[in-house]
Short mmCIF file of N, CA and C in Angstrom, two decimals:
data_model
loop_
_atom_site.label_atom_id
_atom_site.label_comp_id
_atom_site.label_asym_id
_atom_site.label_seq_id
_atom_site.Cartn_x
_atom_site.Cartn_y
_atom_site.Cartn_z
N MET A 942 0.84 -1.16 0.00
CA MET A 942 0.00 0.00 0.00
C MET A 942 0.89 1.24 0.00
N ASN A 943 0.62 2.14 -0.92
CA ASN A 943 1.41 3.35 -1.05
C ASN A 943 0.69 4.47 -0.31
N THR A 944 1.30 4.94 0.78
CA THR A 944 0.69 6.02 1.53
C THR A 944 1.54 7.27 1.38
N SER A 945 0.87 8.40 1.39
CA SER A 945 1.58 9.67 1.24
C SER A 945 2.36 9.99 2.51
N PRO A 946 3.41 10.82 2.39
CA PRO A 946 4.16 11.24 3.58
C PRO A 946 3.26 11.91 4.61
N MET A 947 2.26 12.67 4.13
CA MET A 947 1.37 13.36 5.07
C MET A 947 0.57 12.33 5.87
N ARG A 948 0.08 11.29 5.23
CA ARG A 948 -0.70 10.26 5.94
C ARG A 948 0.19 9.50 6.92
N ARG A 949 1.44 9.21 6.53
CA ARG A 949 2.36 8.53 7.45
C ARG A 949 2.65 9.43 8.66
N THR A 950 2.87 10.73 8.41
CA THR A 950 3.12 11.67 9.50
C THR A 950 1.91 11.75 10.41
N LEU A 951 0.71 11.81 9.84
CA LEU A 951 -0.51 11.86 10.63
C LEU A 951 -0.64 10.58 11.48
N ALA A 952 -0.33 9.44 10.90
CA ALA A 952 -0.42 8.17 11.64
C ALA A 952 0.56 8.15 12.81
N VAL A 953 1.77 8.64 12.59
CA VAL A 953 2.76 8.70 13.67
C VAL A 953 2.29 9.67 14.76
N CYS A 954 1.78 10.84 14.35
CA CYS A 954 1.28 11.82 15.32
C CYS A 954 0.11 11.25 16.12
N LEU A 955 -0.79 10.55 15.46
CA LEU A 955 -1.94 9.96 16.14
C LEU A 955 -1.48 8.90 17.14
N ALA A 956 -0.57 8.03 16.74
CA ALA A 956 -0.07 7.00 17.65
C ALA A 956 0.63 7.62 18.85
N THR A 957 1.41 8.66 18.61
CA THR A 957 2.10 9.34 19.70
C THR A 957 1.11 10.01 20.64
N ALA A 958 0.10 10.67 20.08
CA ALA A 958 -0.90 11.34 20.92
C ALA A 958 -1.66 10.35 21.77
N VAL A 959 -2.04 9.22 21.21
CA VAL A 959 -2.75 8.20 21.98
C VAL A 959 -1.86 7.69 23.10
N ALA A 960 -0.61 7.42 22.82
CA ALA A 960 0.31 6.93 23.85
C ALA A 960 0.52 7.95 24.95
N LEU A 961 0.66 9.23 24.58
CA LEU A 961 0.91 10.27 25.57
C LEU A 961 -0.33 10.65 26.36
N SER A 962 -1.52 10.49 25.77
CA SER A 962 -2.72 10.91 26.47
C SER A 962 -3.31 9.81 27.34
N THR A 963 -2.82 8.59 27.21
CA THR A 963 -3.30 7.50 28.04
C THR A 963 -2.62 7.58 29.39
N PRO A 964 -3.37 7.78 30.47
CA PRO A 964 -2.73 7.88 31.78
C PRO A 964 -2.07 6.56 32.15
N VAL A 965 -0.77 6.58 32.35
CA VAL A 965 -0.03 5.38 32.66
C VAL A 965 -0.54 4.74 33.94
N ALA A 966 -0.90 5.56 34.91
CA ALA A 966 -1.33 5.03 36.19
C ALA A 966 -2.80 4.61 36.18
N SER A 967 -3.48 4.76 35.05
CA SER A 967 -4.89 4.39 34.91
C SER A 967 -5.76 5.01 35.99
N ALA A 968 -5.50 6.23 36.31
CA ALA A 968 -6.30 6.94 37.30
C ALA A 968 -7.50 7.56 36.63
N GLN A 969 -8.59 7.68 37.35
CA GLN A 969 -9.75 8.38 36.84
C GLN A 969 -9.36 9.85 36.69
N PRO A 970 -9.77 10.50 35.59
CA PRO A 970 -9.44 11.91 35.43
C PRO A 970 -9.87 12.72 36.65
N GLY A 971 -8.99 13.56 37.14
CA GLY A 971 -9.30 14.42 38.26
C GLY A 971 -9.15 13.77 39.62
N THR A 972 -8.77 12.50 39.69
CA THR A 972 -8.66 11.85 41.00
C THR A 972 -7.26 11.98 41.58
N PHE A 973 -6.25 12.25 40.76
CA PHE A 973 -4.88 12.39 41.25
C PHE A 973 -4.46 13.85 41.19
N ALA A 974 -3.62 14.25 42.14
CA ALA A 974 -3.12 15.62 42.21
C ALA A 974 -1.62 15.56 42.49
N TRP A 975 -0.95 16.68 42.37
CA TRP A 975 0.46 16.76 42.70
C TRP A 975 0.63 16.62 44.21
N PRO A 976 1.73 16.01 44.68
CA PRO A 976 1.94 15.85 46.12
C PRO A 976 2.48 17.10 46.81
N LEU A 977 2.78 18.14 46.04
CA LEU A 977 3.27 19.41 46.59
C LEU A 977 2.46 20.54 45.97
N GLN A 978 2.23 21.58 46.75
CA GLN A 978 1.55 22.77 46.24
C GLN A 978 2.41 23.98 46.56
N PRO A 979 2.61 24.88 45.62
CA PRO A 979 2.09 24.84 44.26
C PRO A 979 2.77 23.74 43.44
N ARG A 980 2.25 23.54 42.22
CA ARG A 980 2.79 22.49 41.35
C ARG A 980 4.31 22.65 41.26
N PRO A 981 5.03 21.57 41.59
CA PRO A 981 6.49 21.67 41.63
C PRO A 981 7.16 21.44 40.27
N GLN A 982 8.41 21.83 40.21
CA GLN A 982 9.24 21.54 39.05
C GLN A 982 9.78 20.12 39.19
N VAL A 983 9.79 19.38 38.08
CA VAL A 983 10.39 18.04 38.07
C VAL A 983 11.89 18.22 37.90
N VAL A 984 12.66 17.79 38.91
CA VAL A 984 14.11 17.93 38.89
C VAL A 984 14.74 16.74 38.19
N THR A 985 14.28 15.54 38.50
CA THR A 985 14.76 14.32 37.87
C THR A 985 13.55 13.56 37.36
N PRO A 986 13.46 13.33 36.03
CA PRO A 986 12.28 12.66 35.49
C PRO A 986 12.30 11.14 35.72
N PHE A 987 11.17 10.54 35.46
CA PHE A 987 11.00 9.09 35.52
C PHE A 987 11.86 8.43 34.44
N ASP A 988 12.51 7.33 34.79
CA ASP A 988 13.32 6.57 33.84
C ASP A 988 13.09 5.09 34.14
N ARG A 989 12.07 4.54 33.50
CA ARG A 989 11.68 3.14 33.75
C ARG A 989 12.84 2.20 33.44
N PRO A 990 13.20 1.34 34.41
CA PRO A 990 14.24 0.36 34.12
C PRO A 990 13.71 -0.70 33.16
N GLU A 991 14.59 -1.25 32.32
CA GLU A 991 14.16 -2.31 31.40
C GLU A 991 13.63 -3.52 32.15
N GLN A 992 14.26 -3.84 33.25
CA GLN A 992 13.82 -4.89 34.17
C GLN A 992 13.86 -4.29 35.57
N ASN A 993 13.01 -4.77 36.47
CA ASN A 993 12.91 -4.16 37.81
C ASN A 993 14.23 -4.14 38.58
N TRP A 994 15.15 -5.04 38.26
CA TRP A 994 16.41 -5.11 39.01
C TRP A 994 17.52 -4.28 38.34
N LEU A 995 17.25 -3.68 37.19
CA LEU A 995 18.26 -2.89 36.48
C LEU A 995 18.19 -1.42 36.90
N PRO A 996 19.24 -0.65 36.58
CA PRO A 996 19.25 0.78 36.94
C PRO A 996 18.11 1.54 36.25
N GLY A 997 17.66 2.57 36.91
CA GLY A 997 16.61 3.44 36.39
C GLY A 997 16.17 4.36 37.51
N HIS A 998 15.27 5.26 37.20
CA HIS A 998 14.72 6.15 38.23
C HIS A 998 13.24 5.83 38.33
N ARG A 999 12.86 5.17 39.40
CA ARG A 999 11.54 4.58 39.56
C ARG A 999 10.50 5.56 40.11
N GLY A 1000 10.64 6.80 39.78
CA GLY A 1000 9.73 7.85 40.21
C GLY A 1000 10.24 9.16 39.65
N VAL A 1001 9.84 10.25 40.27
CA VAL A 1001 10.33 11.57 39.88
C VAL A 1001 10.79 12.30 41.13
N ASP A 1002 11.76 13.19 40.97
CA ASP A 1002 12.18 14.06 42.06
C ASP A 1002 11.60 15.44 41.79
N LEU A 1003 10.94 15.99 42.81
CA LEU A 1003 10.27 17.27 42.69
C LEU A 1003 10.94 18.32 43.56
N ALA A 1004 11.22 19.48 42.99
CA ALA A 1004 11.84 20.58 43.75
C ALA A 1004 10.91 21.00 44.88
N ALA A 1005 11.50 21.20 46.07
CA ALA A 1005 10.68 21.55 47.23
C ALA A 1005 11.54 22.24 48.28
N GLN A 1006 10.88 22.66 49.35
CA GLN A 1006 11.55 23.29 50.48
C GLN A 1006 11.50 22.35 51.68
N GLU A 1007 12.57 22.32 52.44
CA GLU A 1007 12.56 21.51 53.66
C GLU A 1007 11.41 21.97 54.55
N GLY A 1008 10.69 21.02 55.10
CA GLY A 1008 9.55 21.32 55.96
C GLY A 1008 8.24 21.48 55.22
N GLN A 1009 8.28 21.49 53.89
CA GLN A 1009 7.06 21.65 53.09
C GLN A 1009 6.13 20.47 53.31
N SER A 1010 4.83 20.73 53.35
CA SER A 1010 3.84 19.65 53.52
C SER A 1010 3.79 18.78 52.26
N VAL A 1011 3.75 17.47 52.48
CA VAL A 1011 3.60 16.50 51.40
C VAL A 1011 2.18 15.97 51.48
N LEU A 1012 1.48 15.99 50.35
CA LEU A 1012 0.06 15.68 50.31
C LEU A 1012 -0.21 14.34 49.62
N ALA A 1013 -1.26 13.66 50.07
CA ALA A 1013 -1.71 12.44 49.39
C ALA A 1013 -2.19 12.83 48.00
N VAL A 1014 -1.77 12.09 46.98
CA VAL A 1014 -2.14 12.43 45.60
C VAL A 1014 -3.54 11.96 45.24
N ALA A 1015 -4.08 11.04 46.04
CA ALA A 1015 -5.43 10.51 45.80
C ALA A 1015 -5.93 9.86 47.08
N ASP A 1016 -7.22 9.56 47.12
CA ASP A 1016 -7.80 8.86 48.25
C ASP A 1016 -7.13 7.49 48.39
N GLY A 1017 -6.98 7.02 49.63
CA GLY A 1017 -6.38 5.71 49.83
C GLY A 1017 -6.15 5.41 51.30
N THR A 1018 -5.34 4.39 51.53
CA THR A 1018 -5.00 3.94 52.88
C THR A 1018 -3.49 3.92 53.04
N VAL A 1019 -3.00 4.53 54.10
CA VAL A 1019 -1.56 4.51 54.39
C VAL A 1019 -1.19 3.06 54.73
N VAL A 1020 -0.23 2.51 53.98
CA VAL A 1020 0.19 1.12 54.22
C VAL A 1020 1.57 1.04 54.84
N PHE A 1021 2.32 2.16 54.78
CA PHE A 1021 3.64 2.19 55.42
C PHE A 1021 3.95 3.61 55.83
N SER A 1022 4.47 3.74 57.04
CA SER A 1022 4.90 5.02 57.57
C SER A 1022 6.06 4.71 58.49
N GLY A 1023 7.28 4.89 57.98
CA GLY A 1023 8.44 4.53 58.78
C GLY A 1023 9.73 4.76 58.03
N SER A 1024 10.73 3.99 58.38
CA SER A 1024 12.06 4.17 57.82
C SER A 1024 12.44 2.98 56.95
N VAL A 1025 13.02 3.28 55.78
CA VAL A 1025 13.56 2.27 54.88
C VAL A 1025 15.00 2.67 54.60
N ALA A 1026 15.93 1.83 54.96
CA ALA A 1026 17.36 2.10 54.77
C ALA A 1026 17.74 3.46 55.35
N GLY A 1027 17.17 3.80 56.50
CA GLY A 1027 17.50 5.05 57.18
C GLY A 1027 16.79 6.27 56.64
N LYS A 1028 15.87 6.11 55.66
CA LYS A 1028 15.14 7.24 55.09
C LYS A 1028 13.68 7.16 55.50
N PRO A 1029 13.08 8.29 55.90
CA PRO A 1029 11.66 8.28 56.25
C PRO A 1029 10.79 8.21 54.99
N VAL A 1030 9.85 7.25 54.99
CA VAL A 1030 9.03 6.95 53.81
C VAL A 1030 7.57 6.82 54.22
N VAL A 1031 6.68 7.27 53.34
CA VAL A 1031 5.24 7.06 53.50
C VAL A 1031 4.75 6.43 52.19
N SER A 1032 3.93 5.37 52.31
CA SER A 1032 3.32 4.74 51.14
C SER A 1032 1.82 4.64 51.34
N VAL A 1033 1.07 4.90 50.25
CA VAL A 1033 -0.40 4.89 50.30
C VAL A 1033 -0.90 3.99 49.18
N ASP A 1034 -1.82 3.07 49.53
CA ASP A 1034 -2.49 2.25 48.52
C ASP A 1034 -3.76 2.96 48.07
N HIS A 1035 -3.99 2.93 46.74
CA HIS A 1035 -5.14 3.58 46.13
C HIS A 1035 -5.97 2.54 45.39
N PRO A 1036 -7.23 2.83 45.11
CA PRO A 1036 -8.05 1.91 44.32
C PRO A 1036 -7.38 1.59 42.98
N GLY A 1037 -7.64 0.42 42.48
CA GLY A 1037 -7.08 0.00 41.20
C GLY A 1037 -5.71 -0.62 41.33
N GLY A 1038 -5.27 -0.92 42.56
CA GLY A 1038 -3.98 -1.58 42.76
C GLY A 1038 -2.78 -0.67 42.67
N LEU A 1039 -2.98 0.65 42.78
CA LEU A 1039 -1.87 1.59 42.71
C LEU A 1039 -1.32 1.88 44.10
N ARG A 1040 -0.03 2.08 44.18
CA ARG A 1040 0.62 2.49 45.43
C ARG A 1040 1.51 3.68 45.13
N SER A 1041 1.32 4.77 45.90
CA SER A 1041 2.19 5.94 45.78
C SER A 1041 3.13 5.95 46.98
N THR A 1042 4.37 6.37 46.73
CA THR A 1042 5.39 6.40 47.77
C THR A 1042 6.09 7.75 47.74
N TYR A 1043 6.40 8.25 48.94
CA TYR A 1043 6.96 9.59 49.10
C TYR A 1043 8.16 9.48 50.04
N GLU A 1044 9.30 10.08 49.64
CA GLU A 1044 10.47 10.10 50.53
C GLU A 1044 11.34 11.29 50.20
N PRO A 1045 12.09 11.81 51.13
CA PRO A 1045 12.09 11.58 52.57
C PRO A 1045 11.03 12.44 53.25
N VAL A 1046 10.08 11.80 53.91
CA VAL A 1046 8.95 12.48 54.52
C VAL A 1046 8.82 12.06 55.98
N LEU A 1047 8.87 13.04 56.87
CA LEU A 1047 8.62 12.79 58.28
C LEU A 1047 7.11 12.71 58.44
N ALA A 1048 6.61 11.51 58.68
CA ALA A 1048 5.17 11.23 58.62
C ALA A 1048 4.39 11.89 59.75
N SER A 1049 3.18 12.34 59.38
CA SER A 1049 2.21 12.80 60.37
C SER A 1049 1.00 11.87 60.36
N VAL A 1050 1.10 10.77 59.60
CA VAL A 1050 0.05 9.75 59.52
C VAL A 1050 0.66 8.40 59.88
N ALA A 1051 -0.19 7.48 60.31
CA ALA A 1051 0.27 6.14 60.67
C ALA A 1051 -0.30 5.12 59.70
N ALA A 1052 0.36 3.99 59.59
CA ALA A 1052 -0.16 2.89 58.77
C ALA A 1052 -1.57 2.56 59.22
N GLY A 1053 -2.44 2.35 58.25
CA GLY A 1053 -3.84 2.04 58.53
C GLY A 1053 -4.75 3.24 58.39
N ALA A 1054 -4.19 4.45 58.40
CA ALA A 1054 -5.01 5.67 58.29
C ALA A 1054 -5.60 5.78 56.89
N ARG A 1055 -6.87 6.14 56.81
CA ARG A 1055 -7.50 6.43 55.52
C ARG A 1055 -7.26 7.91 55.23
N VAL A 1056 -6.85 8.20 54.01
CA VAL A 1056 -6.57 9.59 53.63
C VAL A 1056 -7.35 9.95 52.38
N ARG A 1057 -7.59 11.22 52.21
CA ARG A 1057 -8.24 11.76 51.02
C ARG A 1057 -7.20 12.53 50.23
N ARG A 1058 -7.47 12.72 48.97
CA ARG A 1058 -6.57 13.53 48.15
C ARG A 1058 -6.38 14.87 48.84
N GLY A 1059 -5.11 15.29 49.01
CA GLY A 1059 -4.79 16.55 49.64
C GLY A 1059 -4.51 16.45 51.13
N THR A 1060 -4.73 15.28 51.74
CA THR A 1060 -4.40 15.09 53.15
C THR A 1060 -2.90 15.24 53.35
N VAL A 1061 -2.49 15.98 54.37
CA VAL A 1061 -1.06 16.11 54.67
C VAL A 1061 -0.56 14.78 55.22
N LEU A 1062 0.44 14.23 54.55
CA LEU A 1062 1.05 12.96 54.97
C LEU A 1062 2.21 13.19 55.93
N GLY A 1063 2.83 14.35 55.83
CA GLY A 1063 3.98 14.68 56.66
C GLY A 1063 4.71 15.86 56.07
N SER A 1064 5.93 16.06 56.56
CA SER A 1064 6.73 17.18 56.06
C SER A 1064 8.02 16.66 55.44
N LEU A 1065 8.42 17.37 54.41
CA LEU A 1065 9.63 16.99 53.67
C LEU A 1065 10.87 17.32 54.47
N THR A 1066 11.81 16.40 54.44
CA THR A 1066 13.10 16.64 55.05
C THR A 1066 14.17 16.48 53.98
N SER A 1067 15.34 17.00 54.21
CA SER A 1067 16.42 16.85 53.22
C SER A 1067 17.00 15.45 53.33
N GLY A 1068 17.79 15.09 52.34
CA GLY A 1068 18.48 13.81 52.42
C GLY A 1068 18.25 12.86 51.27
N HIS A 1069 17.47 13.26 50.25
CA HIS A 1069 17.33 12.36 49.09
C HIS A 1069 18.60 12.47 48.27
N GLU A 1070 19.31 11.37 48.13
CA GLU A 1070 20.68 11.39 47.59
C GLU A 1070 20.80 11.87 46.14
N SER A 1071 19.75 11.77 45.34
CA SER A 1071 19.91 12.18 43.94
C SER A 1071 19.65 13.67 43.73
N CYS A 1072 19.38 14.41 44.80
CA CYS A 1072 19.12 15.85 44.68
C CYS A 1072 20.23 16.65 45.36
N THR A 1073 20.62 17.74 44.72
CA THR A 1073 21.64 18.60 45.33
C THR A 1073 21.00 19.51 46.38
N SER A 1074 19.72 19.80 46.25
CA SER A 1074 19.00 20.55 47.28
C SER A 1074 17.83 19.67 47.73
N THR A 1075 16.96 20.20 48.54
CA THR A 1075 15.84 19.41 49.04
C THR A 1075 14.87 19.10 47.91
N CYS A 1076 14.45 17.85 47.84
CA CYS A 1076 13.44 17.46 46.86
C CYS A 1076 12.65 16.28 47.40
N LEU A 1077 11.48 16.07 46.82
CA LEU A 1077 10.63 14.94 47.15
C LEU A 1077 10.76 13.90 46.06
N HIS A 1078 11.07 12.66 46.46
CA HIS A 1078 11.02 11.55 45.50
C HIS A 1078 9.61 10.98 45.59
N TRP A 1079 8.90 10.97 44.46
CA TRP A 1079 7.51 10.50 44.39
C TRP A 1079 7.44 9.39 43.36
N GLY A 1080 6.94 8.24 43.78
CA GLY A 1080 6.80 7.11 42.88
C GLY A 1080 5.40 6.53 42.92
N ILE A 1081 5.02 5.88 41.82
CA ILE A 1081 3.76 5.13 41.75
C ILE A 1081 4.06 3.80 41.07
N ARG A 1082 3.44 2.76 41.61
CA ARG A 1082 3.57 1.46 40.97
C ARG A 1082 2.27 0.69 41.08
N ARG A 1083 2.11 -0.25 40.19
CA ARG A 1083 1.01 -1.20 40.23
C ARG A 1083 1.68 -2.56 40.27
N GLY A 1084 1.51 -3.26 41.39
CA GLY A 1084 2.21 -4.53 41.57
C GLY A 1084 3.70 -4.26 41.54
N ARG A 1085 4.41 -4.92 40.63
CA ARG A 1085 5.86 -4.71 40.50
C ARG A 1085 6.21 -3.75 39.37
N ASP A 1086 5.20 -3.21 38.71
CA ASP A 1086 5.43 -2.32 37.58
C ASP A 1086 5.50 -0.87 38.04
N TYR A 1087 6.64 -0.24 37.79
CA TYR A 1087 6.81 1.18 38.12
C TYR A 1087 6.18 2.01 37.01
N LEU A 1088 5.47 3.06 37.41
CA LEU A 1088 4.76 3.91 36.47
C LEU A 1088 5.25 5.34 36.60
N ASP A 1089 5.10 6.11 35.54
CA ASP A 1089 5.47 7.52 35.57
C ASP A 1089 4.40 8.28 36.35
N PRO A 1090 4.72 8.78 37.54
CA PRO A 1090 3.68 9.46 38.32
C PRO A 1090 3.13 10.71 37.67
N THR A 1091 3.93 11.38 36.84
CA THR A 1091 3.43 12.62 36.23
C THR A 1091 2.30 12.33 35.24
N ALA A 1092 2.21 11.09 34.74
CA ALA A 1092 1.12 10.74 33.82
C ALA A 1092 -0.23 10.78 34.53
N SER A 1093 -0.23 10.61 35.85
CA SER A 1093 -1.50 10.60 36.58
C SER A 1093 -2.03 12.00 36.86
N VAL A 1094 -1.22 13.02 36.62
CA VAL A 1094 -1.64 14.40 36.90
C VAL A 1094 -1.57 15.30 35.68
N ARG A 1095 -1.48 14.72 34.51
CA ARG A 1095 -1.46 15.56 33.30
C ARG A 1095 -2.72 16.40 33.26
N ALA A 1096 -2.53 17.68 33.08
CA ALA A 1096 -3.65 18.62 33.17
C ALA A 1096 -4.50 18.66 31.90
N THR A 1097 -3.89 18.55 30.75
CA THR A 1097 -4.63 18.75 29.52
C THR A 1097 -4.43 17.56 28.59
N PRO A 1098 -5.51 16.85 28.26
CA PRO A 1098 -5.35 15.76 27.31
C PRO A 1098 -5.03 16.29 25.92
N ILE A 1099 -4.30 15.51 25.16
CA ILE A 1099 -3.95 15.89 23.79
C ILE A 1099 -5.14 15.58 22.89
N ARG A 1100 -5.53 16.55 22.08
CA ARG A 1100 -6.65 16.37 21.15
C ARG A 1100 -6.13 16.67 19.74
N LEU A 1101 -6.47 15.78 18.81
CA LEU A 1101 -6.10 15.99 17.41
C LEU A 1101 -7.32 16.43 16.63
N LYS A 1102 -7.12 17.36 15.72
CA LYS A 1102 -8.20 17.79 14.85
C LYS A 1102 -8.04 17.08 13.52
N PRO A 1103 -9.14 16.66 12.92
CA PRO A 1103 -9.04 15.94 11.65
C PRO A 1103 -8.55 16.83 10.52
N LEU A 1104 -7.81 16.23 9.61
CA LEU A 1104 -7.40 16.93 8.40
C LEU A 1104 -8.40 16.60 7.32
N ASP A 1105 -8.71 17.58 6.49
CA ASP A 1105 -9.58 17.24 5.38
C ASP A 1105 -8.73 16.60 4.29
N GLU A 1106 -9.35 16.02 3.31
CA GLU A 1106 -8.62 15.29 2.26
C GLU A 1106 -7.71 16.20 1.44
N GLY A 1107 -7.98 17.50 1.45
CA GLY A 1107 -7.14 18.44 0.70
C GLY A 1107 -5.85 18.79 1.42
N GLY A 1108 -5.68 18.31 2.65
CA GLY A 1108 -4.44 18.56 3.38
C GLY A 1108 -4.39 19.93 4.03
N ARG A 1109 -5.52 20.62 4.12
CA ARG A 1109 -5.54 21.95 4.74
C ARG A 1109 -5.73 21.86 6.21
#
């Protein structure tokens, strides 16, 4: 089948738009929010490892201030509030098998607590090794699959407008 360059370009754009507009975390639109307010800058982006045991960045690092409140990104239940390898961590399970994790966070919630989106989970402390200044490491996973947390909070879905046959 001989397709024009414009049709091939449109097909590539459509495939890219569908891939980018599909929320990786499969969250209902409007149910997830940023864990810091105002919306933070992403300092270190998500870098999914090829296999779970290989190098990668299994979340995102967000620019923040020491002592800043860290918020639950969605309704759920706190499943961990404590220390992992000497770092303070909070993890929340959400509907649909998702788990969000925040570090380094001095918790103000205990395991078993039910939280709503925007509930203060604790305060940010310094000490995340991949940041030169204070930042929040925020991750989301489903089972053993690490997901890009920023996909759950994309503000504007990508919409394509149809081209007419004349290419205008």
